[in-house]
CSV table of C-alpha atoms and ligand atoms in Angstrom, one decimal:
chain,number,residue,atom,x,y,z
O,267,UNK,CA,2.9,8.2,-10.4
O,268,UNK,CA,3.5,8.6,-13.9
O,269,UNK,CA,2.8,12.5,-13.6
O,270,UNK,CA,5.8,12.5,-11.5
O,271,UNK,CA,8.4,11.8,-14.2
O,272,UNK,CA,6.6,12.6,-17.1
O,273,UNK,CA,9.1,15.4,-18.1
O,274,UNK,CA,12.1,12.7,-18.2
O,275,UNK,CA,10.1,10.5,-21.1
O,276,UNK,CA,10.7,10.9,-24.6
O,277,UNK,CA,8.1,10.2,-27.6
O,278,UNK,CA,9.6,6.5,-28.8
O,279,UNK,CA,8.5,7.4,-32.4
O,280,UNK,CA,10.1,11.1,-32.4
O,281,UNK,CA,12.0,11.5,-29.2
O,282,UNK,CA,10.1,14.4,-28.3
O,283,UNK,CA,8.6,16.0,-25.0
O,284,UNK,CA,5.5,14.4,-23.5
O,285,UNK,CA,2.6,15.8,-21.6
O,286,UNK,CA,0.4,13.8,-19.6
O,287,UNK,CA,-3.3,14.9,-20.8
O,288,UNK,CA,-6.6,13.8,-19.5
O,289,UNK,CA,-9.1,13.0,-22.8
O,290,UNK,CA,-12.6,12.1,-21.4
O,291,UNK,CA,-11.7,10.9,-18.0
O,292,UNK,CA,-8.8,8.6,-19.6
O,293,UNK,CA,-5.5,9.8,-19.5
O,294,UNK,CA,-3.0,10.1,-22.5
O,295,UNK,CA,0.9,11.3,-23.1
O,296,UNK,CA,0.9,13.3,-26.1
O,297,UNK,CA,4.2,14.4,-27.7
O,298,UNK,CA,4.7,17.8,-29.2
O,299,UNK,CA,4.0,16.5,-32.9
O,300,UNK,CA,1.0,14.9,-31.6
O,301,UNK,CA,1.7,11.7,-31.2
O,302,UNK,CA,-0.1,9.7,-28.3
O,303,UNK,CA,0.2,6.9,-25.7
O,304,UNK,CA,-2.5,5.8,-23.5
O,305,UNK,CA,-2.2,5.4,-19.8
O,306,UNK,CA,-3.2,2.0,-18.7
O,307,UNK,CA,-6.3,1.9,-16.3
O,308,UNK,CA,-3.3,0.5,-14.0
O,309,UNK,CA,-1.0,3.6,-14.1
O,310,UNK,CA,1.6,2.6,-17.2
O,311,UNK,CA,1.7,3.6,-20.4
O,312,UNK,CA,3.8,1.7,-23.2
O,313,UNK,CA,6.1,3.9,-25.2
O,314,UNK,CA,6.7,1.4,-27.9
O,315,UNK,CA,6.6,2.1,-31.7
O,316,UNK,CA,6.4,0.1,-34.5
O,317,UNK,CA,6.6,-3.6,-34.6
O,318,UNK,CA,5.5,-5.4,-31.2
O,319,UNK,CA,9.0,-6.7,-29.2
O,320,UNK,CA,10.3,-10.1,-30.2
O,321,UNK,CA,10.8,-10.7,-26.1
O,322,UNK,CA,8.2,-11.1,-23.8
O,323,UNK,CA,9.0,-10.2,-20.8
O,324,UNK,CA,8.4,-12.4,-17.8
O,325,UNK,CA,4.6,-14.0,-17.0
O,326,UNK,CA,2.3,-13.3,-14.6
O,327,UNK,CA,2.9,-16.4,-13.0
O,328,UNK,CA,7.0,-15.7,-12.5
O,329,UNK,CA,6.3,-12.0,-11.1
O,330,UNK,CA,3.8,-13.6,-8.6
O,331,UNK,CA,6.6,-15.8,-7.5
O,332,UNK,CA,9.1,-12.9,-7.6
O,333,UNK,CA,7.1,-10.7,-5.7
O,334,UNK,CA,6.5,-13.2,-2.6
O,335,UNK,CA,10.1,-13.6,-2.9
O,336,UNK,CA,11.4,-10.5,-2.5
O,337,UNK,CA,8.8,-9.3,0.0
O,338,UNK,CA,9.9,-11.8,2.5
O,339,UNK,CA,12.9,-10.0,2.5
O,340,UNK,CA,15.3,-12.5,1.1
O,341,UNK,CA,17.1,-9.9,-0.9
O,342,UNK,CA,17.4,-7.3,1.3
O,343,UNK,CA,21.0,-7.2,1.7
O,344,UNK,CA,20.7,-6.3,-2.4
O,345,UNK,CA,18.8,-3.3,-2.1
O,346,UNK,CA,20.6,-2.0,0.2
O,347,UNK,CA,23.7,-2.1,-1.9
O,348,UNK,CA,22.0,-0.6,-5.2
O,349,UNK,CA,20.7,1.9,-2.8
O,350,UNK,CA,24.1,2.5,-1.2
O,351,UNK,CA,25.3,3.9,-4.8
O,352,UNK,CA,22.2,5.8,-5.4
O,353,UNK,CA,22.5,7.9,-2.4
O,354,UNK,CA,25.4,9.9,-3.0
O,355,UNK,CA,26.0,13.9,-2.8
O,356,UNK,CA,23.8,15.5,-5.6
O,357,UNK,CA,25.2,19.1,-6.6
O,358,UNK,CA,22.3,19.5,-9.2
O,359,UNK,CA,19.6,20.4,-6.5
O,360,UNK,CA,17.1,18.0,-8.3
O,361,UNK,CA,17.4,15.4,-6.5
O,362,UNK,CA,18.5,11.4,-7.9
O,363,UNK,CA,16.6,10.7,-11.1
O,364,UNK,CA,16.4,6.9,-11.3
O,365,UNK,CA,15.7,4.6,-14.2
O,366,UNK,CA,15.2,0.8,-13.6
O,367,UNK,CA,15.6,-1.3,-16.8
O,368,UNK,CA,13.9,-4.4,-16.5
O,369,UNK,CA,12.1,-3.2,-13.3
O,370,UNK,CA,10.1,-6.9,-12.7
O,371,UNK,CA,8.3,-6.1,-9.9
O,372,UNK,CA,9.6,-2.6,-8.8
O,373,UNK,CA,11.2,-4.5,-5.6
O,374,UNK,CA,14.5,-2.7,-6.1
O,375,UNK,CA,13.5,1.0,-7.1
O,376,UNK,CA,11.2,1.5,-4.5
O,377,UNK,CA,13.8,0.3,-2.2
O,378,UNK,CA,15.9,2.2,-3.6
O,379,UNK,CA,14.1,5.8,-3.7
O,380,UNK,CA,13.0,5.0,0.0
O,381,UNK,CA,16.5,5.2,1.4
O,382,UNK,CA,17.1,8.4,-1.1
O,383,UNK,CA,15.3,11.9,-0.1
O,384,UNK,CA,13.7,14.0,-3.3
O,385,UNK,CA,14.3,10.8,-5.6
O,386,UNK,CA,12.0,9.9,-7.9
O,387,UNK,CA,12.2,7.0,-10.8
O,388,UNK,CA,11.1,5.0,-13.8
O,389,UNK,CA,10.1,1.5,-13.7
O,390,UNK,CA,11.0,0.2,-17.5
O,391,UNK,CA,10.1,-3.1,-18.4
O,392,UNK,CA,9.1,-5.0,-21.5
O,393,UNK,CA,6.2,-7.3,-19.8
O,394,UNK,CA,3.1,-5.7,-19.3
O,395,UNK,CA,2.4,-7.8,-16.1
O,396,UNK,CA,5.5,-6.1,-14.6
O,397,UNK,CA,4.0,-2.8,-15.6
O,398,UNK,CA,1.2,-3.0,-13.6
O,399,UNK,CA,3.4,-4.0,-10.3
O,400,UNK,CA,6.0,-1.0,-10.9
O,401,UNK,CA,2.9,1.3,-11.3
O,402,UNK,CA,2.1,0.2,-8.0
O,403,UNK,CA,5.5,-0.3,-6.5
O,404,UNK,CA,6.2,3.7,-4.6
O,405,UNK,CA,4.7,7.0,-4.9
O,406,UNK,CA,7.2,8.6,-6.9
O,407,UNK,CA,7.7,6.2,-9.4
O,408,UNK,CA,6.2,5.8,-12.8
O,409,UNK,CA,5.7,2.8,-15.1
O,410,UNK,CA,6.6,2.4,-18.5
O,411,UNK,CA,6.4,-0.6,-20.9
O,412,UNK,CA,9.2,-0.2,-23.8
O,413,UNK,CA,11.9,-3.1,-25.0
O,414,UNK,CA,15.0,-1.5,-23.6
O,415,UNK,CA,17.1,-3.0,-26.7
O,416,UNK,CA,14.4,-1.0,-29.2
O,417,UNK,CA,15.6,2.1,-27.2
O,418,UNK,CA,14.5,3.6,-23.7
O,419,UNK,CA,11.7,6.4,-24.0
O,420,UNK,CA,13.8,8.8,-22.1
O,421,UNK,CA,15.2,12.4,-22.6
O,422,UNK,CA,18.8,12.8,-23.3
O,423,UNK,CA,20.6,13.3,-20.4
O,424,UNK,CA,17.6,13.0,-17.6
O,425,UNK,CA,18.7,10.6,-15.2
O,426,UNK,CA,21.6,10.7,-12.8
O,427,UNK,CA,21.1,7.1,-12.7
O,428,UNK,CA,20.4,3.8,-14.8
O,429,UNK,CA,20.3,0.4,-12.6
O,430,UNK,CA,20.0,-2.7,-14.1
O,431,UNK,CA,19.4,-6.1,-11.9
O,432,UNK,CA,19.6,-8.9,-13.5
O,433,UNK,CA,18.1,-7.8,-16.6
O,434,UNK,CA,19.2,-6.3,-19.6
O,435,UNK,CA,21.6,-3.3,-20.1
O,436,UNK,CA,22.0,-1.3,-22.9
O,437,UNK,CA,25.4,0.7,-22.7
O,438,UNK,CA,24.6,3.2,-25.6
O,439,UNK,CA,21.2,4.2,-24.8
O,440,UNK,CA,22.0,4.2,-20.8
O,441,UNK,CA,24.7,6.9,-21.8
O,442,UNK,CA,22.6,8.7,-23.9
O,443,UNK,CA,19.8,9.0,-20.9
O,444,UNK,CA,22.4,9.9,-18.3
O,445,UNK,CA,23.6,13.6,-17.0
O,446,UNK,CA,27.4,13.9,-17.0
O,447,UNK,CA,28.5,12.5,-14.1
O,448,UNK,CA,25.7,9.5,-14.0
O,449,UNK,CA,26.3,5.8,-13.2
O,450,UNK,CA,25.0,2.7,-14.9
O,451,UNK,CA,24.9,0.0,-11.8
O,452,UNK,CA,24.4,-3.4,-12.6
O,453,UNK,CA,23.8,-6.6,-10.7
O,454,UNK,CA,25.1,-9.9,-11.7
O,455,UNK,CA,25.0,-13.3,-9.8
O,456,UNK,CA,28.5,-14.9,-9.3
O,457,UNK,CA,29.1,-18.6,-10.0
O,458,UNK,CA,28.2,-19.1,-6.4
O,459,UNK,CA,24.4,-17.4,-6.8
O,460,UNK,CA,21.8,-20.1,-5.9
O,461,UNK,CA,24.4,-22.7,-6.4
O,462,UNK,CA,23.0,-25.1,-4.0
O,463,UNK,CA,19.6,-24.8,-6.5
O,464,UNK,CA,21.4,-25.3,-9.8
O,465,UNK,CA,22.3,-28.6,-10.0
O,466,UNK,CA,19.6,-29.8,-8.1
O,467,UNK,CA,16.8,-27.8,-10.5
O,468,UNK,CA,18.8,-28.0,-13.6
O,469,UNK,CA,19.0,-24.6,-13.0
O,470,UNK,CA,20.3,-21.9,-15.9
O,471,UNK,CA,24.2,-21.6,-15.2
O,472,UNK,CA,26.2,-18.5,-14.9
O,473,UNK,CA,28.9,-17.3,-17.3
O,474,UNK,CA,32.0,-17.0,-15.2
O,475,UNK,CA,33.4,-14.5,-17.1
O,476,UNK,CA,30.2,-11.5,-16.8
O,477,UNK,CA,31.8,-9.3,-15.2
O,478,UNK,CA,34.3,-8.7,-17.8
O,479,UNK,CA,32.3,-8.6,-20.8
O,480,UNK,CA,30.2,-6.2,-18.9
O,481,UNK,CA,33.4,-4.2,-18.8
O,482,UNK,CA,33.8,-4.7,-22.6
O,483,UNK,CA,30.4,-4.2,-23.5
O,484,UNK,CA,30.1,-0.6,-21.5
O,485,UNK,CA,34.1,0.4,-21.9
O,486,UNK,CA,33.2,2.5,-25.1
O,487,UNK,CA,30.7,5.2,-23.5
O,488,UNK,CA,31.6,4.1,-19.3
O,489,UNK,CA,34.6,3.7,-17.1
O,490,UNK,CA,34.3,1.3,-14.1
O,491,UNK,CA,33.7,3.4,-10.9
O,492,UNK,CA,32.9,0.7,-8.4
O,493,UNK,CA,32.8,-3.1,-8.0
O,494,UNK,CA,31.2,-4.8,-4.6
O,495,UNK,CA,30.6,-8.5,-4.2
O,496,UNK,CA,27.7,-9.4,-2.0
O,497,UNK,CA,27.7,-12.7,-0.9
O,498,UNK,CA,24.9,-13.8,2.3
O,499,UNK,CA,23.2,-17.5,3.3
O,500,UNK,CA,19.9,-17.9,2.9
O,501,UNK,CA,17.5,-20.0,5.0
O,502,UNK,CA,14.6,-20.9,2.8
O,503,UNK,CA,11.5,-23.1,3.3
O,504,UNK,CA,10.7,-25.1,0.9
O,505,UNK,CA,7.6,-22.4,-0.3
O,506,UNK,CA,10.5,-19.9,-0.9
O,507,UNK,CA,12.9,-22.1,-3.2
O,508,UNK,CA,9.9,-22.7,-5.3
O,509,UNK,CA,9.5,-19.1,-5.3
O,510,UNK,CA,12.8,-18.3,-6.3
O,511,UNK,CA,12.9,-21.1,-8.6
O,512,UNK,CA,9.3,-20.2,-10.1
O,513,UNK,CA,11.1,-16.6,-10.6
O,514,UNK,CA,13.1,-17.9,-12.9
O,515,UNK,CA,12.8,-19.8,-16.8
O,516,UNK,CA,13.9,-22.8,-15.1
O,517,UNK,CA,10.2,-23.5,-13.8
O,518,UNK,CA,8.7,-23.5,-17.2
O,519,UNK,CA,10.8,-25.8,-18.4
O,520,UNK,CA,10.4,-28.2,-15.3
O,521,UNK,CA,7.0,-28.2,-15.0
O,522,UNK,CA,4.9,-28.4,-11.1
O,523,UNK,CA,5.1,-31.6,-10.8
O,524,UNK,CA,8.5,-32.4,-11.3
O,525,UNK,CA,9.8,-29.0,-9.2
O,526,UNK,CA,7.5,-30.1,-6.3
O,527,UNK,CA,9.6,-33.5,-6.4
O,528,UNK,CA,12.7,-31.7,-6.5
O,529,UNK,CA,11.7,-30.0,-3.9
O,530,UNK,CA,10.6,-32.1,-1.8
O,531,UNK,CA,14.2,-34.2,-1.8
O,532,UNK,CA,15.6,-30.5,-0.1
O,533,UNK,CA,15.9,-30.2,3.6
O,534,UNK,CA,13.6,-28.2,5.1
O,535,UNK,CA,14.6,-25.3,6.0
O,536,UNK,CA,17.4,-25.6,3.1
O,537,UNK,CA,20.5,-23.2,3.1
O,538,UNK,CA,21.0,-21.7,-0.2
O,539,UNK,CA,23.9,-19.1,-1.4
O,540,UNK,CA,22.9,-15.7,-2.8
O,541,UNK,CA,26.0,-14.2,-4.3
O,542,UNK,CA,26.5,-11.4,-6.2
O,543,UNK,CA,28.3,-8.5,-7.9
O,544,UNK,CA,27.4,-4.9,-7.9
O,545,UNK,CA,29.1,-3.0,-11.0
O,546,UNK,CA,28.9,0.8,-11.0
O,547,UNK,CA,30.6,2.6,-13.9
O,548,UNK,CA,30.7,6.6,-14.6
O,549,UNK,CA,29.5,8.2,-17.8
O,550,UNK,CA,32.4,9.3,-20.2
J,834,LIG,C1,15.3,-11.6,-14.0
J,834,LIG,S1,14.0,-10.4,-14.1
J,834,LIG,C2,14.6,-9.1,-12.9
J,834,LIG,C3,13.5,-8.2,-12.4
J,834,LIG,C4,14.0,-7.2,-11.3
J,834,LIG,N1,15.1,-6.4,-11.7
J,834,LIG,C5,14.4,-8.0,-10.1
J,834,LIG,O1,15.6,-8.3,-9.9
J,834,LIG,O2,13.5,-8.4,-9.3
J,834,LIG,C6,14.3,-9.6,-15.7
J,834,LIG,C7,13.3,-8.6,-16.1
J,834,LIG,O3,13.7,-8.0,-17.3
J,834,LIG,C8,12.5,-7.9,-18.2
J,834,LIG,N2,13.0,-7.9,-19.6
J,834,LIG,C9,13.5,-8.9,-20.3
J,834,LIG,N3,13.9,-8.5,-21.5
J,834,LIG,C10,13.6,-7.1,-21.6
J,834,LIG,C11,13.8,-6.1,-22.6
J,834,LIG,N4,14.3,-6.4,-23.8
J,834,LIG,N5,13.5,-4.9,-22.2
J,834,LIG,C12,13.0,-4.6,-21.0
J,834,LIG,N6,12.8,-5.5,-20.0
J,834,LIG,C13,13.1,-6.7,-20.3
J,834,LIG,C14,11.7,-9.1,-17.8
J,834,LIG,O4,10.3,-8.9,-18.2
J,834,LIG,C15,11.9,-9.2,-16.3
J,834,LIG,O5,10.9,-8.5,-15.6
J,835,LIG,ZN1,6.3,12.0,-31.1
């Protein structure tokens, strides 16, 4: 719940401390210059200032489709290795403080503060239909809506962890939110990820070369602590592959019709690649 990590936000207009306030029944973060953010009826509140984000986030529709996805357990073997990292001795007594940019449906985080005692975590995403599922997601985690490239409404130094699957990562603000000593872990698909999928859906493909400008982009405030490839088959009815594709922009651009079709052409049950590789770099 929000009221669980509400002393590791930050004001987005002023960068303040926030309280979590209760005004008529509603509730409401309120900064120490008075500033003020309404809790959603669903448990998140938007930390955003100023002009509304130029990205939107993904649908309603694609989180549906993610959520089925990743609830049958499909990408298991991916938790388990962003958890793996989390889960590490903690000398500060407080226990792992865990910020997930780009959240979607809260899959990962609540995976990953399930396998890690006296954890708790933020859920950050930019769509508010992501939001809702993060609020919803664990016990100890709370939701926030924010545009992590406007800035993440966090404290300096709060979180002994940022994770970021694929989603967006912003290396200077991830440092900024991170104790000394915490790690930015991020997961991006190899050329192999899906690859059975991609040339049959016209599928978005990946940039060979990721993983080193990840290292570039993060080099000035992060050195590279870890590097794990996960690579696992997949057996996938033909429901799940329009899951995974529906999870993706590559639906929208198809249309239902012509991914059923696709589909349809694909043995059933079809075996598809998932292939990945988990980055984990230190704070300087
Ligand atoms: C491919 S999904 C991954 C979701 C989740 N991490 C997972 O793997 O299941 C990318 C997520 O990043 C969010 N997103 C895109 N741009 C963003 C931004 N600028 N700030 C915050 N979140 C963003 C999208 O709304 C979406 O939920
Ligand atoms: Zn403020």
């Amino acid at each position: 719940m929000l009221s669980d990590v509400t002393d590791l936000l930050a004001c987005p207009q002023c960068a303040s401390a926030v309280e979590l306030e209760t005004d008529g029944g509603a509730k409401v973060l309120v900064c120490v210059l008075g500033h003020r953010f309404d809790v959603a009826r669903q448990g998140y509140v938007s930390l955003v200032s100023g002009a509304p984000s130029k990205f939107e986030g993904d649908t309603s529709d694609m989180l549906e489709a993610r959520a089925r996805f990743l609830d049958a357990g499909h990408y298991d073997p991916l938790v388990s290795a962003v958890a793996a990292v989390v889960d590490r001795d903690d000398h500060s007594g407080q226990g792992p403080r865990v910020l997930e940019v780009g959240a979607g449906t809260g899959h990962y985080l609540a995976g990953v503060l399930d396998r890690s005692a006296g954890s708790r975590g933020v859920g950050l995403d930019v769509s508010k239909y992501a939001a809702r599922r993060i609020a919803k997601s664990h016990p100890r985690v709370g939701a926030v809506v924010a545009d992590a490239w406007a800035g993440l409404p966090l404290r300096d130094r709060a979180m002994t962890d940022v994770l970021c699957v694929f989603a967006p990562r912003n290396a200077g603000e991830s440092h900024r939110v991170l104790a000394p000593g915490g790690r930015l872990t991020v997961l991006t698909p190899t050329g192999r990820h899906l690859s059975e999928l991609i040339d049959a859906f016209g599928m978005v493909n990946v940039d060979e070369r990721k993983v080193e400008r990840l290292d570039a982009a993060t080099a000035e405030h992060f050195a590279p602590a870890q590097r794990t490839d996960v690579e696992f088959s997949m057996t996938l009815t033909h429901a799940d592959v329009v899951r995974v594709v529906g999870m993706g922009p590559t639906a929208r651009h198809l249309g239902p019709d012509a991914l059923s079709a696709k589909v349809a052409e694909l043995p059933q049950p079809a075996t598809v690649t998932a292939s990945v590789t988990v980055s984990t770099y230190e704070r300087h």
